[in-house]
Coordinates of C-alpha atoms in Angstrom, one line a residue:
Chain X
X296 CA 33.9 -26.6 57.9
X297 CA 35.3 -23.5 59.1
X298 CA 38.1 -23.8 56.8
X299 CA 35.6 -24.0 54.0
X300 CA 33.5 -21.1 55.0
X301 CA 36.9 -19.0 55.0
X302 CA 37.8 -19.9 51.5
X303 CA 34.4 -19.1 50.5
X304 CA 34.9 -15.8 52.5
X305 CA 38.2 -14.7 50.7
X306 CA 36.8 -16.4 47.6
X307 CA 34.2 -14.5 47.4
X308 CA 35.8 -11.2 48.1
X309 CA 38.3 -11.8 45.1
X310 CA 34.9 -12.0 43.0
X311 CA 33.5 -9.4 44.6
X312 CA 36.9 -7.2 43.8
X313 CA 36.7 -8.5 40.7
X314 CA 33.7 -7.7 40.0
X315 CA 34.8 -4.1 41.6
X316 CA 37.3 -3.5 39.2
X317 CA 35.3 -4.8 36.2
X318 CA 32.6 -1.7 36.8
X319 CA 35.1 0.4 37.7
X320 CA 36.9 -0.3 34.5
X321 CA 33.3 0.2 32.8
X322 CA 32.5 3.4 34.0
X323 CA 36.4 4.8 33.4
X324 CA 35.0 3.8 29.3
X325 CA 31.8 5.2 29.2
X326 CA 33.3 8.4 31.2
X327 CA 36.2 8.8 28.2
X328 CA 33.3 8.4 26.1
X329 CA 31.5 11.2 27.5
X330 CA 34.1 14.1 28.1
X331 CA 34.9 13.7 31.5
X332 CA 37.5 16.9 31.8
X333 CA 34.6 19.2 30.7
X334 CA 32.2 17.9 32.9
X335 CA 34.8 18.5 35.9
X336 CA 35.4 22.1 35.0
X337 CA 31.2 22.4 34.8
X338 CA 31.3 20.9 38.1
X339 CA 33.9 23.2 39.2
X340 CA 32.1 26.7 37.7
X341 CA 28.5 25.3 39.4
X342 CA 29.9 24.8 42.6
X343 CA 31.5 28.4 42.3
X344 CA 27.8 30.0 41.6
X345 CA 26.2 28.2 44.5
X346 CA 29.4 29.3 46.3
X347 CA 28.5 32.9 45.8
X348 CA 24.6 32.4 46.4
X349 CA 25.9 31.5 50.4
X350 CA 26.1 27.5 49.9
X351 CA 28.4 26.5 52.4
X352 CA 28.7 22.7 51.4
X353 CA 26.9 20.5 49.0
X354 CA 26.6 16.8 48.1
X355 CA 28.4 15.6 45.3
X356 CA 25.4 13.8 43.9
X357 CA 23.6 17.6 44.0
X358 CA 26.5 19.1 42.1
X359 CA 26.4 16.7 39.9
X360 CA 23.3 16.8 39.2
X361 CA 23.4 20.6 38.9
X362 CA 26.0 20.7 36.3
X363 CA 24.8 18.2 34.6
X364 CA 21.7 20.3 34.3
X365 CA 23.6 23.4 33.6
X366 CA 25.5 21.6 30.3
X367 CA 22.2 20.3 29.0
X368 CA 21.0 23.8 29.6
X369 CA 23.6 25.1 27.3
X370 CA 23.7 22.3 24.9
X371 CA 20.1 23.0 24.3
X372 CA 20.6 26.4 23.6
X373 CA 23.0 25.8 21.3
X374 CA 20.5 23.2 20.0
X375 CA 17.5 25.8 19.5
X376 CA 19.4 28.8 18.2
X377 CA 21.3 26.7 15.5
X378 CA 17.9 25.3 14.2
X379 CA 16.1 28.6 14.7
X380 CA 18.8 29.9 12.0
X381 CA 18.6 27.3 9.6
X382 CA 14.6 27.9 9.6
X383 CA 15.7 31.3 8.3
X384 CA 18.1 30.0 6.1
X385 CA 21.2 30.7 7.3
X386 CA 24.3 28.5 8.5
X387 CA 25.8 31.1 11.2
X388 CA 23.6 31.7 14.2
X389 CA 23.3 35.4 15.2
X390 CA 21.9 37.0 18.5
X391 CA 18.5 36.7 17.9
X392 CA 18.6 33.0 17.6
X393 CA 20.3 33.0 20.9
X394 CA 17.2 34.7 22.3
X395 CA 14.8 32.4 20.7
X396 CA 16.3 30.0 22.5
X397 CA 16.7 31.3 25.9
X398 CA 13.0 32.3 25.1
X399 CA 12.3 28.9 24.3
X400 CA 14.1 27.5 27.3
X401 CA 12.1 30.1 29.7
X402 CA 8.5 29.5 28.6
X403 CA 8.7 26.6 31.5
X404 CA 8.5 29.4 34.1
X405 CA 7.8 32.3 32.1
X406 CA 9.3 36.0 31.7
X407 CA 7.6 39.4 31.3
X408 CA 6.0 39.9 27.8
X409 CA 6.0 36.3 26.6
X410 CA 2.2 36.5 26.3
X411 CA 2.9 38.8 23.1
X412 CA 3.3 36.7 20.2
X413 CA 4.8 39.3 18.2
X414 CA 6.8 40.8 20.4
X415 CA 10.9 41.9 19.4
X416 CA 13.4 39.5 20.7
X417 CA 15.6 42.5 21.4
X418 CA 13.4 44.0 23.6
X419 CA 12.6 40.5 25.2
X420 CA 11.9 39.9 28.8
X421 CA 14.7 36.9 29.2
X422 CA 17.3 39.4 28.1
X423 CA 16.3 41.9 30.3
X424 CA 16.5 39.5 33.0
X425 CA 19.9 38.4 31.9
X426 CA 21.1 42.5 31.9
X427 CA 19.3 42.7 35.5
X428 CA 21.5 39.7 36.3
X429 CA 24.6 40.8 35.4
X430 CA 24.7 43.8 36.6
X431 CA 23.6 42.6 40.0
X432 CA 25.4 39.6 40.5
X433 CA 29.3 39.8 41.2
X434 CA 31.9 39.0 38.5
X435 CA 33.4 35.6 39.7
X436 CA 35.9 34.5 37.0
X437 CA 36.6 31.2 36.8
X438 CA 38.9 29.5 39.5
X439 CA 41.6 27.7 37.7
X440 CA 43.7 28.4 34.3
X441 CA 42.9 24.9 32.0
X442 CA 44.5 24.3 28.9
X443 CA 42.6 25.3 25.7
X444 CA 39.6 22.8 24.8
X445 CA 39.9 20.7 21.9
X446 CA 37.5 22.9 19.9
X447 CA 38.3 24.7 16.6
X448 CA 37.5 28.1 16.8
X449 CA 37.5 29.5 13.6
X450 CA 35.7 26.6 11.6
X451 CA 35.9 28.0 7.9
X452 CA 32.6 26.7 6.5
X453 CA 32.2 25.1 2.9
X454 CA 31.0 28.3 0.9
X455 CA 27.0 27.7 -0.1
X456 CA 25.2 26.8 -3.0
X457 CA 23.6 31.2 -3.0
X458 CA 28.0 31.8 -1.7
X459 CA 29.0 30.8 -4.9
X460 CA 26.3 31.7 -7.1
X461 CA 25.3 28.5 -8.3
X462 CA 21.7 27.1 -8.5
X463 CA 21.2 23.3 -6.1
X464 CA 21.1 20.9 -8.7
X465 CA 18.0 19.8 -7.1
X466 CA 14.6 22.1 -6.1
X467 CA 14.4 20.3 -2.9
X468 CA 17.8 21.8 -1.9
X469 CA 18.0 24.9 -0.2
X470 CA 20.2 27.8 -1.5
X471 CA 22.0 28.4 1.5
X472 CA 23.3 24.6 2.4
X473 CA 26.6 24.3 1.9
X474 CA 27.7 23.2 -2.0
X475 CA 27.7 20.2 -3.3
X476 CA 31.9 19.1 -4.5
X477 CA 32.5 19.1 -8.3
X478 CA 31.6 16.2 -10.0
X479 CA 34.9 15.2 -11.1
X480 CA 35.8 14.6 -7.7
X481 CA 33.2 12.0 -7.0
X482 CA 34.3 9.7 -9.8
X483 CA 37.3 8.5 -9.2
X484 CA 37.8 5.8 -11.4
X485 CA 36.6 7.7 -14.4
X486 CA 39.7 5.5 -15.9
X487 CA 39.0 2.5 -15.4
X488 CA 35.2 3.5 -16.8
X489 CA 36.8 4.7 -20.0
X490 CA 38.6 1.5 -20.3
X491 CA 35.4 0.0 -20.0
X492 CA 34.1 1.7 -22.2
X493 CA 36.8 0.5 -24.8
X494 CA 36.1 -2.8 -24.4
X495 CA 32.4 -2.7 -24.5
X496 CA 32.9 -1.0 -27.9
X497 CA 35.3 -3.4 -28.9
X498 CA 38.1 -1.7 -30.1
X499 CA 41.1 -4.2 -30.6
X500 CA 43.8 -1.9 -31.6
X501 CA 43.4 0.4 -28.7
X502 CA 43.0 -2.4 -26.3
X503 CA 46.0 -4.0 -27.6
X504 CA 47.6 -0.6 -27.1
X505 CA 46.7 -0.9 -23.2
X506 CA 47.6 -4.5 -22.5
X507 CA 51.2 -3.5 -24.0
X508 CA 51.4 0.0 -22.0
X509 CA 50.4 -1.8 -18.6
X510 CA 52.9 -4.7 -19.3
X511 CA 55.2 -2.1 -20.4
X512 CA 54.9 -0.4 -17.0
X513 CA 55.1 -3.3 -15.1
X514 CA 58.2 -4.3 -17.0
X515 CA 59.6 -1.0 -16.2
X516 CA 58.8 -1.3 -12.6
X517 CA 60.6 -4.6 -12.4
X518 CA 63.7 -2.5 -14.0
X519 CA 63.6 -0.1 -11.4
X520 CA 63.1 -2.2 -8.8
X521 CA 65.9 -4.8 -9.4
X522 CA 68.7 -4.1 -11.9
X523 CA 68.6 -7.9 -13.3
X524 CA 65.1 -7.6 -13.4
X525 CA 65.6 -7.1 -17.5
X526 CA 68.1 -9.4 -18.2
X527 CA 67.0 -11.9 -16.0
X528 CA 63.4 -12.1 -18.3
X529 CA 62.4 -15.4 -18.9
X530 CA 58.9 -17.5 -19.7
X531 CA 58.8 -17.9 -15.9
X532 CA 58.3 -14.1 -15.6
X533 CA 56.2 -14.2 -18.6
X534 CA 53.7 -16.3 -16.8
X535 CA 53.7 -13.8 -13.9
X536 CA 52.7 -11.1 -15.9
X537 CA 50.3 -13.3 -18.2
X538 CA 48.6 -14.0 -14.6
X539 CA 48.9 -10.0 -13.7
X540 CA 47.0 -9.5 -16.5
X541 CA 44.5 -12.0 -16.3
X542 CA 44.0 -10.9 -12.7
X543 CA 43.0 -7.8 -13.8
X544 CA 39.3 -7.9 -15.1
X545 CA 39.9 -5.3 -17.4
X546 CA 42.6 -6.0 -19.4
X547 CA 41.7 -10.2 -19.3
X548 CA 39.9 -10.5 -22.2
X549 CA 41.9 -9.0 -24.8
X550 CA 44.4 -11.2 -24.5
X551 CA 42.2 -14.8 -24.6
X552 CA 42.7 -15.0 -28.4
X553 CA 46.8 -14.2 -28.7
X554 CA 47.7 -15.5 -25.6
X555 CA 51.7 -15.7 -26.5
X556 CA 52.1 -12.4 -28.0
X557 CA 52.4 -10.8 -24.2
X558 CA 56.2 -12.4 -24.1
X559 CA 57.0 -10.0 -26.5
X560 CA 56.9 -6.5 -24.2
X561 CA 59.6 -7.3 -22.6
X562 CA 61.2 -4.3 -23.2
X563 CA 61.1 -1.3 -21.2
X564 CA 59.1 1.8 -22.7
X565 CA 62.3 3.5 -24.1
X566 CA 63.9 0.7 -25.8
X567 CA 61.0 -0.8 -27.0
X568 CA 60.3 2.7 -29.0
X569 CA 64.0 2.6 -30.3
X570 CA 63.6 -1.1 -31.2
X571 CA 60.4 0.0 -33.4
X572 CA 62.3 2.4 -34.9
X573 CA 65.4 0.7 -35.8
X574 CA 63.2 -1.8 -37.2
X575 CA 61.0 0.2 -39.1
X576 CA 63.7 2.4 -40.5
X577 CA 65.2 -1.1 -41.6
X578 CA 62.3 -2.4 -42.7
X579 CA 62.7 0.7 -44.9
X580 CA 65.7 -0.3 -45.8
X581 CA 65.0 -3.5 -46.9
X582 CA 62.2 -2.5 -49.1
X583 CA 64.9 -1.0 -51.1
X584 CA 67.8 -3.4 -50.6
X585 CA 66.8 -6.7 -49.6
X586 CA 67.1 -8.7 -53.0
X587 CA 70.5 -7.4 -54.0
X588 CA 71.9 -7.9 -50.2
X589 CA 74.4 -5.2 -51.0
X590 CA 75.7 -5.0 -47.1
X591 CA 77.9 -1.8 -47.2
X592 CA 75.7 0.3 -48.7
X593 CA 72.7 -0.8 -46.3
X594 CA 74.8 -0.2 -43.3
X595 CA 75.6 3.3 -44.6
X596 CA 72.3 4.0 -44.7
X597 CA 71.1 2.4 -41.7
X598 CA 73.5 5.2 -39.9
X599 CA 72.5 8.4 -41.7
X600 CA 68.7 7.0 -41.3
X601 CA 69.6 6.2 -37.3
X602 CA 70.7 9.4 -36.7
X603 CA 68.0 10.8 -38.0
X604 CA 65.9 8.4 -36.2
X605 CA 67.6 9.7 -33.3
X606 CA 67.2 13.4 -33.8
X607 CA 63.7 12.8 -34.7
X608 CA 62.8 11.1 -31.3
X609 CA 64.6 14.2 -29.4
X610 CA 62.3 16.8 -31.3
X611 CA 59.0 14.1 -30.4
X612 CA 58.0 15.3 -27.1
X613 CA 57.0 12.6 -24.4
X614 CA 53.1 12.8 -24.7
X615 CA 54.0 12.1 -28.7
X616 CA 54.4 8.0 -27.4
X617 CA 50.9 7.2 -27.2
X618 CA 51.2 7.7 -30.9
X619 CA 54.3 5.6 -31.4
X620 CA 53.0 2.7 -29.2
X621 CA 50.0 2.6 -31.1
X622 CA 51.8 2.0 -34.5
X623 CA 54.1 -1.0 -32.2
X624 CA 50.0 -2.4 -31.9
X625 CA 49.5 -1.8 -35.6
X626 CA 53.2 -3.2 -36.6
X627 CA 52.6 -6.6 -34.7
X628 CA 49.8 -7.2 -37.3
X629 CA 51.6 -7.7 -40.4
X630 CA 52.9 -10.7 -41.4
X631 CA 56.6 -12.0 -41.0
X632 CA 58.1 -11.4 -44.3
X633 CA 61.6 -11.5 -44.5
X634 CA 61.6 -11.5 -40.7
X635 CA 64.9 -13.8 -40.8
X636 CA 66.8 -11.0 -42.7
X637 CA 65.6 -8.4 -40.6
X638 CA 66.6 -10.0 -37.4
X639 CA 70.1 -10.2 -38.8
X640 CA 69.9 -6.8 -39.5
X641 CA 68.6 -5.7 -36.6
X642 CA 70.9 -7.5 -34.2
X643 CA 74.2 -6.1 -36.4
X644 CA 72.6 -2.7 -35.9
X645 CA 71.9 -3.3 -32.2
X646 CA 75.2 -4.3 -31.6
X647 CA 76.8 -1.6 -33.4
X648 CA 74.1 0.6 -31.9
X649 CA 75.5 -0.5 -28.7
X650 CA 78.6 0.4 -29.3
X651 CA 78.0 3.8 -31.1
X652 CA 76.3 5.4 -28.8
X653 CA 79.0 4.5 -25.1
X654 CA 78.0 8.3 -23.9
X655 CA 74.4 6.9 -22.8
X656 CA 74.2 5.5 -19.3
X657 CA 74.4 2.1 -17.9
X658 CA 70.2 1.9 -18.5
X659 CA 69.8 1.8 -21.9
X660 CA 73.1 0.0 -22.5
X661 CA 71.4 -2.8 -20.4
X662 CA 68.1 -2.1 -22.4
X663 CA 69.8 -2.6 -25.6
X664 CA 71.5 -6.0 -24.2
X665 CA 68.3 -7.5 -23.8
X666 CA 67.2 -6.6 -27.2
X667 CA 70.2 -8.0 -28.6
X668 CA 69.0 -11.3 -26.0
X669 CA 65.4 -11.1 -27.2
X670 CA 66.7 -11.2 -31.1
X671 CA 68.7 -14.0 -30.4
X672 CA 66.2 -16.6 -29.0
X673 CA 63.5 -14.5 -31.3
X674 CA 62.2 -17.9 -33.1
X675 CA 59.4 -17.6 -30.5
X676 CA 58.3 -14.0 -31.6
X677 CA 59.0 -14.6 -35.0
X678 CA 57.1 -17.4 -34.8
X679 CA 53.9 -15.0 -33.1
X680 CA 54.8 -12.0 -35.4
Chain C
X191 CA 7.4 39.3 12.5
X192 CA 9.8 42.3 13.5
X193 CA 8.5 45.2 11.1
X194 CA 4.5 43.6 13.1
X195 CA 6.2 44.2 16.4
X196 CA 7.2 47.5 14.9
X197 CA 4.5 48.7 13.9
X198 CA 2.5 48.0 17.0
X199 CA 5.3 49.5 19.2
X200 CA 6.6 53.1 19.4
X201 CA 9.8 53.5 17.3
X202 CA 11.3 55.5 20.3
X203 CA 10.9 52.1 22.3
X204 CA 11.9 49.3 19.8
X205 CA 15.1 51.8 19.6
X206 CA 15.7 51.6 23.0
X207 CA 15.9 48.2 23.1
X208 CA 18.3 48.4 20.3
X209 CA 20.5 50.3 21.8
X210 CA 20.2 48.2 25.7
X211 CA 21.0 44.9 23.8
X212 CA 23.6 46.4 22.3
X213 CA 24.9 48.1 24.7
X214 CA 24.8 45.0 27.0
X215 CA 26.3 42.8 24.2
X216 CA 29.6 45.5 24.0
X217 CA 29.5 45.4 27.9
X218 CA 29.9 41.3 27.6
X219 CA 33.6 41.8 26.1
X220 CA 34.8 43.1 29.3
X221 CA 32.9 40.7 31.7
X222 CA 34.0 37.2 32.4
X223 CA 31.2 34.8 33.7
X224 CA 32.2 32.3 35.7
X225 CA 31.4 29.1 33.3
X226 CA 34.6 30.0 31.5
X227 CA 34.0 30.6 27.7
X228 CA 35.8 27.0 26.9
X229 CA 33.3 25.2 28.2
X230 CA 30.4 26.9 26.6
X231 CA 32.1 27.2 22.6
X232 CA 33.3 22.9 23.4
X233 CA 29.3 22.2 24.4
X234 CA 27.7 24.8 21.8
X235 CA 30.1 22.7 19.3
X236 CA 28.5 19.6 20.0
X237 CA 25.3 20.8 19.6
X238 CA 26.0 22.2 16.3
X239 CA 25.8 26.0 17.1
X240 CA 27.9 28.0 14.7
X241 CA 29.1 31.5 14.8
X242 CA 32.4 33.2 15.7
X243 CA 31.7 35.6 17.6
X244 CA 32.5 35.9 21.6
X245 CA 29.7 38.1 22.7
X246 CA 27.1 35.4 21.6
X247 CA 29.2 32.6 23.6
X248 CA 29.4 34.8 26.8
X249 CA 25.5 36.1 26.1
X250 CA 25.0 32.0 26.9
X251 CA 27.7 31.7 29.6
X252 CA 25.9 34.5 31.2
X253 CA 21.9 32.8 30.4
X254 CA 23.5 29.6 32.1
X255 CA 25.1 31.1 35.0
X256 CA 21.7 33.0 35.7
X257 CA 19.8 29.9 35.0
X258 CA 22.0 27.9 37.4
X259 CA 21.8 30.7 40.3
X260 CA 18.4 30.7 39.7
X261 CA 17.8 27.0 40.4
X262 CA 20.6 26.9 43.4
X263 CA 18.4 30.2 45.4
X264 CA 15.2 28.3 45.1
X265 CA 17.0 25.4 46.6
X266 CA 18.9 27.2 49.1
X267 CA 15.5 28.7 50.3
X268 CA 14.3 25.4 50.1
X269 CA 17.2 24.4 52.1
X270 CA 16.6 27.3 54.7
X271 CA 13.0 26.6 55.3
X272 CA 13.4 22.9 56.2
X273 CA 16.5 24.3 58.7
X274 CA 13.8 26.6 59.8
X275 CA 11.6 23.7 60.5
X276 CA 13.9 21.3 62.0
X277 CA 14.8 24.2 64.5
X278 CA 11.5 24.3 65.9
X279 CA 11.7 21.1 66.7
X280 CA 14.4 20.6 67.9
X281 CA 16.8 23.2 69.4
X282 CA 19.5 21.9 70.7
X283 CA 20.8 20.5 67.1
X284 CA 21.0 24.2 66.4
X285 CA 24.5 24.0 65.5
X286 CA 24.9 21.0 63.6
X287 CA 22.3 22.0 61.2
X288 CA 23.1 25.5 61.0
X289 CA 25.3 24.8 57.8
X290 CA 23.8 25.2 54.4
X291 CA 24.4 22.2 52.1
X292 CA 23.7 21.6 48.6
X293 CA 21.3 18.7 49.1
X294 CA 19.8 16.5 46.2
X295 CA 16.2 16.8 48.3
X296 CA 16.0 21.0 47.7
X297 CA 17.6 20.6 44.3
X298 CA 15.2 18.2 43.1
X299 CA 12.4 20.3 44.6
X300 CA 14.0 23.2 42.9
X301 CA 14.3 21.9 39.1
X302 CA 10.5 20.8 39.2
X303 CA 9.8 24.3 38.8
X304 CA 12.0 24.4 35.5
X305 CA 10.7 21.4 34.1
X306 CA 13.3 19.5 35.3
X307 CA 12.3 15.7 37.1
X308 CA 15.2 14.5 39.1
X309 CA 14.2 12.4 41.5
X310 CA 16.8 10.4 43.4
X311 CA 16.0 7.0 45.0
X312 CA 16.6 7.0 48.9
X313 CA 19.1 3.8 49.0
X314 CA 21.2 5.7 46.6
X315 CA 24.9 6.3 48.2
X316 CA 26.1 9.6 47.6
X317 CA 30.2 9.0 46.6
X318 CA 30.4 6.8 43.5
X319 CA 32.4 4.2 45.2
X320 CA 29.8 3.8 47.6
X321 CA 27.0 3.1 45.3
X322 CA 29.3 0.4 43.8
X323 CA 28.8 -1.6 47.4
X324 CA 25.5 -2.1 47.6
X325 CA 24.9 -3.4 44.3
X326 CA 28.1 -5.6 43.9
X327 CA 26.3 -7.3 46.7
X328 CA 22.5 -7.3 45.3
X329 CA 24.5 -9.3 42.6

């Protein structure tokens, strides 16, 4: 039984340590919450003041108490003169909103002239108490050097709506608040509401336009990312980007009534614009020569056209795409006439394209391999176009 | 409410006061209360008091170190009185008592006259990890 009532003993101290440790542990939060560095130092400069008055000794629970009286004291002052200048519409407190406070504060226990209503606060009685004060009481700086507080000094405040000569958008708003931020900052998906917009109102072409440009950029991305990304294009990928799109709520729709068309972007941004070119310069072409099939002569031209083509697409400037991309839309919409004889053509002309122009780098090179790829196995597209 | 208050009092006297604020504001730069100025710009910060300017900040140090002496003489005469007392009684503790000490009793006394209700129960240990004792074992 002994033994028992010993193990309930120790037992019970480990709770009770526990327990200890558990409040202890509480109070450390709840003190990190309340800054427990500045209310040290306010303990430090109040024990200093009593110090001076003749206090020999004190009880911590006094000091505390004191200090904590002392930083409400301040706070509240603080509190008073910073509403006392917004009443007069300002955002900067200045002295006299200091002294409406301390005035405020010291109508508990009163001070000379605070019977008159309308008396001037710099003539008040708290601030000639406060002059008596100091030039009574001893100059006791601080004990210890601390580090600097956490508190920003200079605060640059937001210029006002009166600051920057603008009206409040509102009458309810004062003048002197801080202004509101520009519009165009608050929307930030102005985007995506155009896009909205543009399929609320139905507009296939441009639509179409975007479902290319984004798989376009996600084709590119895939470039970039991994070199065989291109080459290695297949339905599989297709499907990936098919769900991409369909994932995204604004591009879905477009795409419900010609689902298979989207395995045609496969190209990257570049070569897809050279590919339209080529093909409309030979579509060009064929207008003139494609019942005589003279091949020399075609080719000929297809060169002096290309390097045109070529010249004409260094003048274009890069914002001119939009422009170009928008006739790819446009293109996809006529029907497949002689599209067996322009594939031919093309891929001769890619080929030899390829080989023409060896001073380009390893990108395009690449690009133009997967054209050549995509003409080859281009029953499918045909098929769509 | 200024251009009332000065029209009711002499110019030569509204001037006056001008010129003592201001002349006590300037004097402010080259005193150094002893609630450093840290303490008073972190606290005035969190109550959402805005202005630059140093004077102001030590113009409050200053209020709060008078406001704080103030409270800590009407406790010390608190304090002295009740010493007075007790040696009346009892002389012979003369020398044990004859130390003034910060008590929570005066203070408490004291900040009623501010407005300020602190009363502290009597069970209530005075070092924090005293006061844990008690109630660890109430629980």
């Amino acid at each position: 039984m002994s033994d028992g009532g010993g193990k309930y003993v120790v037992e019970f101290l480990k709770e009770k340590e526990k327990e200890k440790e558990y409040r202890l542990d509480k109070k450390k939060n709840k003190a990190s919450g309340n800054d427990d560095f500045a209310q040290a130092i306010a303990r430090i400069a109040v024990a200093q003041v009593c110090e001076s008055l003749g206090y020999q000794s004190f009880q911590q629970s006094a000091l505390d108490a004191l200090s904590d009286v002392g930083v409400r004291y301040i706070r509240d002052i603080g509190k008073t003169a910073m509403s006392c200048a917004n009443l007069a519409n300002r955002n900067e407190c200045n002295v006299f909103d200091v002294i409406q406070g301390l005035e405020d504060l010291g109508s508990v226990q009163g001070f000379s002239g605070a019977s008159d209503i309308n008396h001037c606060l710099s003539g008040s009685g708290v601030v000639r108490d406060i002059i008596q004060y100091v030039d009574k009481a001893e100059e006791f700086p601080f004990a210890y050097s601390f580090p600097n507080f956490p508190v920003v000094k200079e605060r640059k405040l937001y210029p006002s709506f009166a600051q920057m000569g603008e009206n409040p958008p509102d009458e309810h708003i004062p003048g002197w608040l801080p202004k509101f931020p520009d519009p165009e900052t608050l929307d930030l998906n102005s985007r995506d509401k155009k896009e909205a917009e543009l399929a609320v109102e139905g507009r296939i072409e441009e639509r179409h336009m975007m479902v290319d440009r984004s798989l376009l950029n996600l084709q590119q991305k895939l470039i970039c990312n991994r070199l065989e990304a291109g080459l290695a294009y297949e339905p599989g990928d297709a499907a990936k980007a098919q769900r991409a799109v369909e994932s995204n709520p604004f591009l879905a729709p477009p795409l419900q009534f010609e689902e298979k068309e989207v395995s045609l972007p496969v190209l990257p941004v570049k070569l897809s614009y050279e590919a339209t070119r080529i093909r409309q310069n030979h579509a060009v072409l064929e207008n003139h020569v494609s019942v005589l099939e003279p091949r020399a002569p075609a080719t000929e031209d297809i060169r002096t056209q290309l390097c045109k083509s070529i010249e004409d697409r260094r003048k274009v400037p890069l914002n001119g795409r939009t422009t170009v991309k928008f006739k790819l839309g446009s293109r996809r919409k006529c029907s497949s006439t002689a599209m067996s004889l322009r594939n031919e053509g093309v891929e001769k002309i890619s080929l030899w394209f390829g080989v023409d122009r060896d001073g380009k780098d390893d990108k395009k090179r690449r690009a133009e391999q997967i054209l050549g790829e995509n003409m080859e196995n281009s029953q499918d597209i045909t098929s769509v176009n | 409410m200024n251009a009332q208050s000065s029209q009711q009092q002499p110019n030569d006297g509204r001037h006056d006061d001008d010129a003592a604020l201001t002349d006590f504001l300037a004097s402010l730069m080259d005193y150094t209360p002893t609630i450093p100025d840290e303490l008073v710009e972190h606290y005035l910060a969190k109550s959402g008091f805005q202005c630059p300017d140093v004077r102001l900040t030590r113009l409050v140090a200053v209020a709060t170190q008078k406001f704080i002496a103030d409270v800590a003489t009407d406790a010390l005469q608190y304090c002295k009185a009740r010493q007075s007392a007790v040696v009346k009684d009892k002389r012979d503790k003369q020398q044990k008592d004859k130390r003034l000490i910060l008590t929570m009793e005066d203070l408490s006394k004291a900040l009623q006259e501010y407005g300020v209700n602190v009363k502290h129960q009597d069970y209530f240990a005075d070092s924090p990890s005293a006061g844990l004792d008690p109630v660890a074992r109430d629980e």
